[in-house]
XYZ file of C-alpha atoms in Angstrom:
501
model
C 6.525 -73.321 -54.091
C 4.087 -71.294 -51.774
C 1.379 -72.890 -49.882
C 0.310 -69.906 -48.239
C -0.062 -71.734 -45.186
C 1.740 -71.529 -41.377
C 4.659 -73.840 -40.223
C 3.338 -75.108 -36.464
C 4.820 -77.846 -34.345
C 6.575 -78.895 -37.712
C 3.559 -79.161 -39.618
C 2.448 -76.548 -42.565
C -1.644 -75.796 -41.323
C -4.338 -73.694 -42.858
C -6.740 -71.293 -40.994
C -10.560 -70.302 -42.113
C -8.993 -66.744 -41.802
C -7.368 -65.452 -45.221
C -5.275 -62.309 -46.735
C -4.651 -61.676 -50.429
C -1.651 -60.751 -51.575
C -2.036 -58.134 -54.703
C 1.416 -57.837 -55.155
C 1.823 -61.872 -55.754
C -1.726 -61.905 -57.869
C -4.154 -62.384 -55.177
C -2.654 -65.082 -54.281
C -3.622 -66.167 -50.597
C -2.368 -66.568 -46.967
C -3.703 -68.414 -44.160
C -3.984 -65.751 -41.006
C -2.856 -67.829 -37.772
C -5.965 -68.235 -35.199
C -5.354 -67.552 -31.376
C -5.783 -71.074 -30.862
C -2.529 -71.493 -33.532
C -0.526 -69.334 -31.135
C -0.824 -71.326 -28.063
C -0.304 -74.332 -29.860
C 2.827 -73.108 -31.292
C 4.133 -71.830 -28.326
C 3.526 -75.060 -26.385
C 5.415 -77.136 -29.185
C 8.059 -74.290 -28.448
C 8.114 -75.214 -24.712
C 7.815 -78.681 -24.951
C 10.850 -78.727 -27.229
C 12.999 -75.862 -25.231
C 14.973 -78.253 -23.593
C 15.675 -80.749 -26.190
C 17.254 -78.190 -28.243
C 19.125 -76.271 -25.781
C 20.400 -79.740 -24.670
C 22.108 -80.233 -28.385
C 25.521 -79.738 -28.401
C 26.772 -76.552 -29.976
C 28.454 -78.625 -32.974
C 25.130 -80.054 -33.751
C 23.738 -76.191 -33.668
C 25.919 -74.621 -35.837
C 25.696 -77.389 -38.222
C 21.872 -76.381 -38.151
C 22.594 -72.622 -38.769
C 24.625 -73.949 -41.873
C 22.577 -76.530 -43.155
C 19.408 -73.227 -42.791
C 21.916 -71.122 -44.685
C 22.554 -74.099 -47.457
C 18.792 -74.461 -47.764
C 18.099 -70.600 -48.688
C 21.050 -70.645 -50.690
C 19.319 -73.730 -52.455
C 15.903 -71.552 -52.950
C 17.797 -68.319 -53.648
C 16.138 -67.054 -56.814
C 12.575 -67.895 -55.680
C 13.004 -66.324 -53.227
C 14.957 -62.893 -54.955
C 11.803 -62.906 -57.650
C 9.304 -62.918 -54.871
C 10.982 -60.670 -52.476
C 11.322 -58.581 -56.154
C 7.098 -58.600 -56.400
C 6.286 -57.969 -53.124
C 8.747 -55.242 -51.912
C 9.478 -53.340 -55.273
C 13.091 -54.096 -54.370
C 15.783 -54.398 -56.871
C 17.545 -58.178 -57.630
C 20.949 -56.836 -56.525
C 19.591 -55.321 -53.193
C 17.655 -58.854 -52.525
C 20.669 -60.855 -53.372
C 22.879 -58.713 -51.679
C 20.686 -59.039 -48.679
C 19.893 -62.509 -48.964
C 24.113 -63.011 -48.824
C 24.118 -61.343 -45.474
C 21.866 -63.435 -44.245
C 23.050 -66.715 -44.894
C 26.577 -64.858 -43.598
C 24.948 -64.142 -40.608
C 24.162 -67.715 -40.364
C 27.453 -69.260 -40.769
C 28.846 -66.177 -38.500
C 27.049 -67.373 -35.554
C 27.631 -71.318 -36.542
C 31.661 -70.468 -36.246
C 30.656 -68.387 -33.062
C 29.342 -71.039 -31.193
C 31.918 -73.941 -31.915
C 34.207 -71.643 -29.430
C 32.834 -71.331 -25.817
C 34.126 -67.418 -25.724
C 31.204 -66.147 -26.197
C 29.312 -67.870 -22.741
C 31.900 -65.634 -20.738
C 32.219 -68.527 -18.695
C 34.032 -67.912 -15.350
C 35.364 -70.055 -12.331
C 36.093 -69.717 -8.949
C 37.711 -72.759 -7.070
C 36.925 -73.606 -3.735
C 38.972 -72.665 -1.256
C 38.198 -74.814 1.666
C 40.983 -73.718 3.914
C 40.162 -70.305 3.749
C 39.575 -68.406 6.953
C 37.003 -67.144 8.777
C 34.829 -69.266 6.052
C 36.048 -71.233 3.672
C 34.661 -70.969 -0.288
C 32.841 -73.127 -2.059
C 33.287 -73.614 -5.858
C 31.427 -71.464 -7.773
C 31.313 -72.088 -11.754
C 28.935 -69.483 -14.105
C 28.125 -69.748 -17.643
C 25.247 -68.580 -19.843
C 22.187 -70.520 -20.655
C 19.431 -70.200 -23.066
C 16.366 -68.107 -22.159
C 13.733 -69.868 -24.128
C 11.342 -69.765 -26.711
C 12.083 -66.525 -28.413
C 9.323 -64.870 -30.735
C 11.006 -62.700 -33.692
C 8.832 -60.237 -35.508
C 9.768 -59.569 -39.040
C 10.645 -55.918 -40.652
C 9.225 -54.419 -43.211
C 12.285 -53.009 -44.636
C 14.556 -56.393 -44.914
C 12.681 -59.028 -45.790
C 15.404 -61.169 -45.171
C 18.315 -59.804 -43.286
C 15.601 -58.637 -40.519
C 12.815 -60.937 -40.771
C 12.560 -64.747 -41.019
C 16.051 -66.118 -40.587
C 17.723 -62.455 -39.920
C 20.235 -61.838 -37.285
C 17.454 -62.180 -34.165
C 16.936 -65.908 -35.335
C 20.128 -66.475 -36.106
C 21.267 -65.549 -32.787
C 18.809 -66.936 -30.801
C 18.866 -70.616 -32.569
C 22.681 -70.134 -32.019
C 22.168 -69.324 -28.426
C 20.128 -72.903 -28.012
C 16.309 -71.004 -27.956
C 13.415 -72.361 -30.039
C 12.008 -69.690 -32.661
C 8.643 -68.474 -33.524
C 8.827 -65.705 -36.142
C 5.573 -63.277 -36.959
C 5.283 -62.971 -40.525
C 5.072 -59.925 -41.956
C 2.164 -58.529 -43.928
C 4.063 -56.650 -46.458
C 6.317 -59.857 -47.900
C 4.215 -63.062 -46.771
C 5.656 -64.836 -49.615
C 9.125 -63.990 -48.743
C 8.596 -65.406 -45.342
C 7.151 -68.367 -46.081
C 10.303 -69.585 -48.366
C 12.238 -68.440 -45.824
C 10.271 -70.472 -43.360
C 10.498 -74.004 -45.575
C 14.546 -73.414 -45.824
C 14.349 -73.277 -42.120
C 12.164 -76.736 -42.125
C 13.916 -78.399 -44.586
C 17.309 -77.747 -42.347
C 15.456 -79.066 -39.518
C 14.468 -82.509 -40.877
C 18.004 -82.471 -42.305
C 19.570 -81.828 -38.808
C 17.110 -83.989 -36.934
C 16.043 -80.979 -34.628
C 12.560 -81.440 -32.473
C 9.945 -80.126 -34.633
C 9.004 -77.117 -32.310
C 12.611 -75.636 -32.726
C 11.334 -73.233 -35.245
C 7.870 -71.975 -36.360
C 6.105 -68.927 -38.600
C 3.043 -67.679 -38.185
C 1.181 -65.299 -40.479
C -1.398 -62.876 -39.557
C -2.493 -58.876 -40.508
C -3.332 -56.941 -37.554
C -2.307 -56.959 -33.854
C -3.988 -60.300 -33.009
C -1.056 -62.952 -33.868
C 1.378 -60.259 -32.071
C 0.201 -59.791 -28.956
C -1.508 -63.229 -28.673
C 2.430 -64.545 -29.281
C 4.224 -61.621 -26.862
C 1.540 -62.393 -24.104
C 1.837 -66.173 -24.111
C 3.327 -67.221 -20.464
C 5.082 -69.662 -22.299
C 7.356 -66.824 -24.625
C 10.183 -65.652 -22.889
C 11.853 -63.103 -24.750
C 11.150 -61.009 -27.586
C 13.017 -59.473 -30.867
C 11.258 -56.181 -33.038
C 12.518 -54.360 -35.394
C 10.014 -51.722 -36.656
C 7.927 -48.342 -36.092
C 8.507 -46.274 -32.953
C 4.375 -46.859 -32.121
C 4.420 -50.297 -32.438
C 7.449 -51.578 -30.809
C 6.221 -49.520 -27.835
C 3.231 -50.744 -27.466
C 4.035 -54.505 -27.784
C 6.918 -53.244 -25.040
C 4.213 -52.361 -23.000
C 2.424 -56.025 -22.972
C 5.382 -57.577 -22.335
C 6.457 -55.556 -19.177
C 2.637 -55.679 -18.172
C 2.619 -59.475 -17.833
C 2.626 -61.086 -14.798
C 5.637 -62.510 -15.699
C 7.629 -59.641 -17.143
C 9.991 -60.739 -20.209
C 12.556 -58.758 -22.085
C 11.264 -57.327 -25.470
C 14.446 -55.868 -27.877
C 13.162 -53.744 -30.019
C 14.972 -51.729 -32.553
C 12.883 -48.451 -33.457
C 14.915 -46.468 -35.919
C 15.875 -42.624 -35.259
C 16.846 -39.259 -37.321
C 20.410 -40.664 -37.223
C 22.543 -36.969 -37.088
C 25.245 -35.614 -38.903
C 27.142 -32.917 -37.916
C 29.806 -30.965 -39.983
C 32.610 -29.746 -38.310
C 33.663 -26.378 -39.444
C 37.042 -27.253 -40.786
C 36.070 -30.083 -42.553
C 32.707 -28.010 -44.025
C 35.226 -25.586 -45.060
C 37.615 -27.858 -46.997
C 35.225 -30.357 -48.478
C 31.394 -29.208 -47.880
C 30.798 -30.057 -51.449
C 31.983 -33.556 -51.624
C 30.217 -34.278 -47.952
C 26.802 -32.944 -49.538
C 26.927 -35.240 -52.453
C 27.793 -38.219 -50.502
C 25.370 -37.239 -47.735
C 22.674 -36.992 -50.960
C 23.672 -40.984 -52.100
C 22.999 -42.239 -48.248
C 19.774 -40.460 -47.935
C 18.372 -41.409 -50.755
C 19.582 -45.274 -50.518
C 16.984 -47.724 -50.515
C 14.150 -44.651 -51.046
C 15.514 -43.649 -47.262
C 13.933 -46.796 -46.060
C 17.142 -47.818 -43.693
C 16.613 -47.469 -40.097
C 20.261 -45.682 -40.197
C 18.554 -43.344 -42.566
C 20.981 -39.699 -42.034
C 17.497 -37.795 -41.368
C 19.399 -34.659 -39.903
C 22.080 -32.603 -40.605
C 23.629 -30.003 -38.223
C 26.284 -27.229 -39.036
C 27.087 -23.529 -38.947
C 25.135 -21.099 -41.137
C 27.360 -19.181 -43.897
C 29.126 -19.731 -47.287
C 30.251 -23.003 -46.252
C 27.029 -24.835 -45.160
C 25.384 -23.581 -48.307
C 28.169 -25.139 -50.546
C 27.184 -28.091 -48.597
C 23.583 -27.649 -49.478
C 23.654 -26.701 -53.154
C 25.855 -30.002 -53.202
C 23.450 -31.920 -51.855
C 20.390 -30.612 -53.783
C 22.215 -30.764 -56.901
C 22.422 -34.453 -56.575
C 19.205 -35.152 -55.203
C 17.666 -33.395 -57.891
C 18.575 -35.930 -60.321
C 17.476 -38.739 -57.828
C 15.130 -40.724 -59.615
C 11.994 -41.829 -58.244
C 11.827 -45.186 -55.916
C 9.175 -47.575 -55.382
C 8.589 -47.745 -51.531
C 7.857 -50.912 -49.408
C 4.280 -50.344 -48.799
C 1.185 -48.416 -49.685
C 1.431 -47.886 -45.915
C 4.924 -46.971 -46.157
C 4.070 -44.817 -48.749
C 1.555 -43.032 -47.437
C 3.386 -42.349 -44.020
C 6.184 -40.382 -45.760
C 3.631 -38.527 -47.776
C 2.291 -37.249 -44.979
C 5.413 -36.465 -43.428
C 6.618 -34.802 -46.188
C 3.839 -32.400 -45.643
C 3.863 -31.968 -42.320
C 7.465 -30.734 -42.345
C 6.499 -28.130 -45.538
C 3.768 -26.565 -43.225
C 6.985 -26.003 -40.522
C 9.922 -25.454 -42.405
C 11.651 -23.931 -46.048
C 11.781 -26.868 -48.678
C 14.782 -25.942 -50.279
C 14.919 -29.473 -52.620
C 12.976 -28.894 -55.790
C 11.773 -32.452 -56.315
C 8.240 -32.715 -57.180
C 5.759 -34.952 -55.323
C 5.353 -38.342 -57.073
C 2.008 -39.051 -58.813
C 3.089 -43.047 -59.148
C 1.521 -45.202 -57.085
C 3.972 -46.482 -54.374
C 6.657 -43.967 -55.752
C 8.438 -41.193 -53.790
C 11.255 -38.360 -54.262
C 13.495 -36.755 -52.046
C 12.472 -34.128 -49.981
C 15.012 -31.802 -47.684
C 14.148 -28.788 -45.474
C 16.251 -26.258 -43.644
C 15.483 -24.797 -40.627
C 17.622 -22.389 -37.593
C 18.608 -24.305 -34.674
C 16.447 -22.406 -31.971
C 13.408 -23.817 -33.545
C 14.380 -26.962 -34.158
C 15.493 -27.403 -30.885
C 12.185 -26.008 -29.447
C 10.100 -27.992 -32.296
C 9.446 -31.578 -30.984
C 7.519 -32.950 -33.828
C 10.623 -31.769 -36.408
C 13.251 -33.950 -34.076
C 11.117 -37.602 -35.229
C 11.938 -39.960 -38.310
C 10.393 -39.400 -41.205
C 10.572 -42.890 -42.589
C 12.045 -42.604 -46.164
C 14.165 -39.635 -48.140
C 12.844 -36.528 -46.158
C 16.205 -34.436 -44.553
C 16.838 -31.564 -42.647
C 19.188 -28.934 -42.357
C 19.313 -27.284 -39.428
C 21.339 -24.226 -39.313
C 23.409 -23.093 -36.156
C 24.668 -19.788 -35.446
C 27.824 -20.997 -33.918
C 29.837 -23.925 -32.744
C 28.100 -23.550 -28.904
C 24.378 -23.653 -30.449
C 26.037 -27.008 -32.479
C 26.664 -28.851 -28.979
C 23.539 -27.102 -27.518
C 21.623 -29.067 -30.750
C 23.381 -32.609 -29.159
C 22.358 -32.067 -25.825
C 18.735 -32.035 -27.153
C 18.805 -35.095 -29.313
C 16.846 -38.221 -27.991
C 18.474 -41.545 -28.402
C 19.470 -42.528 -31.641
C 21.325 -45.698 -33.554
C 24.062 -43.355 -34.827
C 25.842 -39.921 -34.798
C 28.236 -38.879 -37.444
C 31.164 -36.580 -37.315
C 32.297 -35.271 -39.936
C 35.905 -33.395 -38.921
C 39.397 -32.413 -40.404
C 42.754 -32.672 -37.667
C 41.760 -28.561 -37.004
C 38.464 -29.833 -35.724
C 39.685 -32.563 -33.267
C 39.544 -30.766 -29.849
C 35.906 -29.415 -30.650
C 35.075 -33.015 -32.174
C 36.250 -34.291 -28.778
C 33.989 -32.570 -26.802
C 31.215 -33.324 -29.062
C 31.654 -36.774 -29.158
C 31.426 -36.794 -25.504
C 27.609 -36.113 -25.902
C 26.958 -37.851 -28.396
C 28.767 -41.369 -27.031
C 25.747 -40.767 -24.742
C 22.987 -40.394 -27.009
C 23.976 -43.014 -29.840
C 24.747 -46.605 -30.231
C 27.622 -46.255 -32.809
C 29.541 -42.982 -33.297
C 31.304 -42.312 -37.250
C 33.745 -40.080 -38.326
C 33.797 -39.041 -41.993
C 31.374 -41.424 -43.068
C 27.792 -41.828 -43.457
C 25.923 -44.673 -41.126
C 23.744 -46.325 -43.824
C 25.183 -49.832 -44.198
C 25.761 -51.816 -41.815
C 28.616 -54.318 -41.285
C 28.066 -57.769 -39.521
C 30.976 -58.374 -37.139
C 32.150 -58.446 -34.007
C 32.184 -55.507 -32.960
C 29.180 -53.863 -34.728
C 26.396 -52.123 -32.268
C 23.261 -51.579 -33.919
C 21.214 -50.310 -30.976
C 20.948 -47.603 -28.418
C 19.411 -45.061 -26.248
C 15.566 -45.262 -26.304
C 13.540 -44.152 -28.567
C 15.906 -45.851 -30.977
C 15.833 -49.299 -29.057
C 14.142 -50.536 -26.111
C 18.127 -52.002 -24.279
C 20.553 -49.667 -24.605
C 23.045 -52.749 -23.856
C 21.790 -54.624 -26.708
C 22.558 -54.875 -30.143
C 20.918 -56.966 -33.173
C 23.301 -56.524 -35.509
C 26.631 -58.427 -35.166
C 28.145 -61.533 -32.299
C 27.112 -59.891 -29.463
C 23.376 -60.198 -30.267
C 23.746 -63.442 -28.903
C 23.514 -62.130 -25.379
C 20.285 -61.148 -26.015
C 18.648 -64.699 -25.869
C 21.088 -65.578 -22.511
C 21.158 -65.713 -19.073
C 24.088 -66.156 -16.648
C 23.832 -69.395 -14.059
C 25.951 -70.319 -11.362
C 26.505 -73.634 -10.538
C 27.744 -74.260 -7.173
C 29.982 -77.127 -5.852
C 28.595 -79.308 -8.868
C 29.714 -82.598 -9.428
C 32.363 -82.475 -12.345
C 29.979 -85.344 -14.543
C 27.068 -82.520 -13.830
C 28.853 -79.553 -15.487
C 27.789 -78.440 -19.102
C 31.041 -79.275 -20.825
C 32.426 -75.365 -20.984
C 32.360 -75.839 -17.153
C 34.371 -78.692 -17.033
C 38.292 -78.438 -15.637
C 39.020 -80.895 -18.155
């Protein structure tokens, strides 16, 4: 049940500062006070060492017993997600299972010491000129992390997403910023995460959430001396700008944020050739997924004018013409891509013929085409529209196609789609792009994103902040480490992965 209130140093407090929720019947939440911050961040400090001292059997039973716990409020928390997003059940029970997977995927990760990339180097005392002394490294927890929620996952992204999954795995005390936009959400979320504590016996500042509209909470939390990392997910404006406190402190910290980007597709000419039809309609089902609200969105498409691009197009627009209308995340949300929408019509051809949405909160696709040269030459047209807004840009050959990837700014993906006639041009391309995106696809389309190993869900700025970091999949984990070297330690002294024995 929701008590509208904040989770601090293990206790759920009230403020004199409230928001109403409209989409949960006015229904109220407490916005966190200044004063709320530094107390939560010194319950984070105080108990830093305590939990990174646990051993990492007791953490990953933590991360299970947190996964067990949302599992145990599931459909309160589907139905409210359901009011406060507009999202479908399936899509918040789909997401809500890849959160708890995420969980239990970082639980098994940490019961095996590979991931602390541990490495040892004997002494050699009758080496010569000098002899060596014994040099042993591991990774260590930062410390208190703060993890802003998205607007787009409530879950998988937000409260107990991947960045606090990780970074309770990697032995760092939590304090999550609420979002505005699913405040209920969060909160259940939040008591899961309590309720595992108690369970698990964990100090009480191992994991916090504060609520709070506005900038205040946000920078209050990213400027505390006390904070020591930093995980975003979000709009391109506001992750830069809370990257700009946290590198403006006196004590510089590392802020992650993932930003989103136009995420490219580029059709091959062979493979346009043989199956542009079947490409547009698939392209049409990833752009439209979610009402475009994925931060893999496929915002741009790139290919050579003629026959075989239009086939492509009509395709497309065929499908997307029977796209039925979406509710969007936000008013805010909403408007954005409104706007958007019409700032691309004053630049380029519409060639979709969905009409604008007169529901509230409610959107339709909306895809333009435009020639490479002004594209290229076009800043503005080259940023994310955030929602179902595509364009086409048109190339007059394969050389303007690469000249059209040498341009792009850093994005999460770049898709190839290619036939075995198109390898030795795909290879060249893919040269570029391995430069200008996180993760590279062939013959596929980059919405969805799978939770493994070897996922990268990150990359060249503006689409992250680290172009080494990831917040999707294992390696996240890095994120919330730091490498130590301990030198000619007493064996008793060692942290156990250390240890010869």
């Amino acid at each position: 049940m929701l008590t509208g209130k904040n989770l601090i140093d293990g206790s759920w407090v009230t403020s004199d500062q409230m928001a109403a929720s409209e989409d949960l019947g006015g229904f109220e939440f407490s916005q966190a006070t200044v004063n709320q911050v530094d107390t939560a961040c010194l319950a984070a400090r105080r108990d830093f060492r305590t939990y990174a001292g646990k051993s990492r059997a007791e953490r990953a039973t933590f991360l299970r017993t947190i996964a067990e716990q949302i599992d145990a409020l599931g459909q309160e928390i589907t139905e409210t997600g359901m009011k406060e997003t507009g999202l479908p059940e399936m899509r918040l029970n789909g997401e809500r299972g890849r959160t708890t997977g995420q969980l239990r995927m970082f639980a098994d990760l940490i019961e095996d010491t590979k991931y602390l990339d541990t490495r040892v180097d004997e002494a050699m005392p009758n080496r010569e000129p000098l002899p060596r002394a014994d040099l042993r490294l591991t990774h260590r927890p930062i410390g208190p992390v703060v993890v802003f929620g998205a607007s787009n996952f409530p879950l998988a992204f937000s409260t107990a997403g991947g960045d606090t999954a990780s970074a309770l795995a990697a032995g760092c005390p939590v304090i999550v910023k609420g979002h505005g936009a699913h405040a209920g959400t969060a909160e259940l979320v939040g008591q899961a995460i309590a309720t595992a504590a108690k369970i698990c016996d964990m100090p009480s500042g191992v994991f916090q959430i504060l609520q709070g509209s506005g900038r205040t909470v946000g920078q209050a939390l990213v400027q505390h001396p006390e904070i020591r990392a930093v995980g975003f997910t979000g709009s391109l404006a506001g992750g830069r700008a809370l990257y700009d406190l946290c590198h403006s402190r006196s004590q510089p910290i590392p802020f992650y944020g993932e930003m989103g980007s136009v995420n490219p597709v580029f059709l091959l000419p062979n493979a346009l050739k043989a199956r542009g039809g079947a490409i547009g309609a698939g392209w049409a089902g990833s752009l439209t997924m979610g009402a475009g609200q994925f931060c893999t969105n496929p915002g741009v498409v790139v290919g050579v004018k003629g026959d075989d691009f239009d086939a492509f197009t009509d395709a497309a627009l065929s499908a997307l013409n029977d796209a039925p209308e979406q509710k969007m995340l936000t008013d805010g949300i909403h408007e954005a891509y409104q706007t958007g929408v019409k700032d691309f019509a004053a630049l380029m051809d519409e060639v979709s013929s969905c009409a604008r949405s007169d529901k509230p909160r409610h959107s339709l696709p909306a895809v333009f085409k435009i020639d490479a040269d002004t594209w290229m030459n076009t800043p503005k047209l080259q940023h994310e529209v955030f929602g179902a807004a595509g364009v086409l840009v048109e190339c007059d050959n394969t050389d303007q196609m690469i000249a059209v990837a040498e341009v792009l700014e850093g994005q999460l993906t770049a898709t190839m789609h290619l036939d075995d006639a198109d390898i030795s041009f795909a290879q060249e391309l893919a040269l570029i792009l391995e430069e200008k995106a996180g993760r590279l696809l062939c013959n596929g389309f980059p919405t969805g994103v799978e939770v493994c190993d070897a996922m990268m869900h990150g990359g060249p700025y503006p689409s992250s902040t680290d172009v080494r970091a990831t917040s999707v999949g294992t390696l996240a984990i890095v994120r919330w480490l730091r490498p130590v070297s301990y030198q000619d330690f007493p064996e008793v002294m060692l942290h156990s992965e250390l240890q010869s024995n």
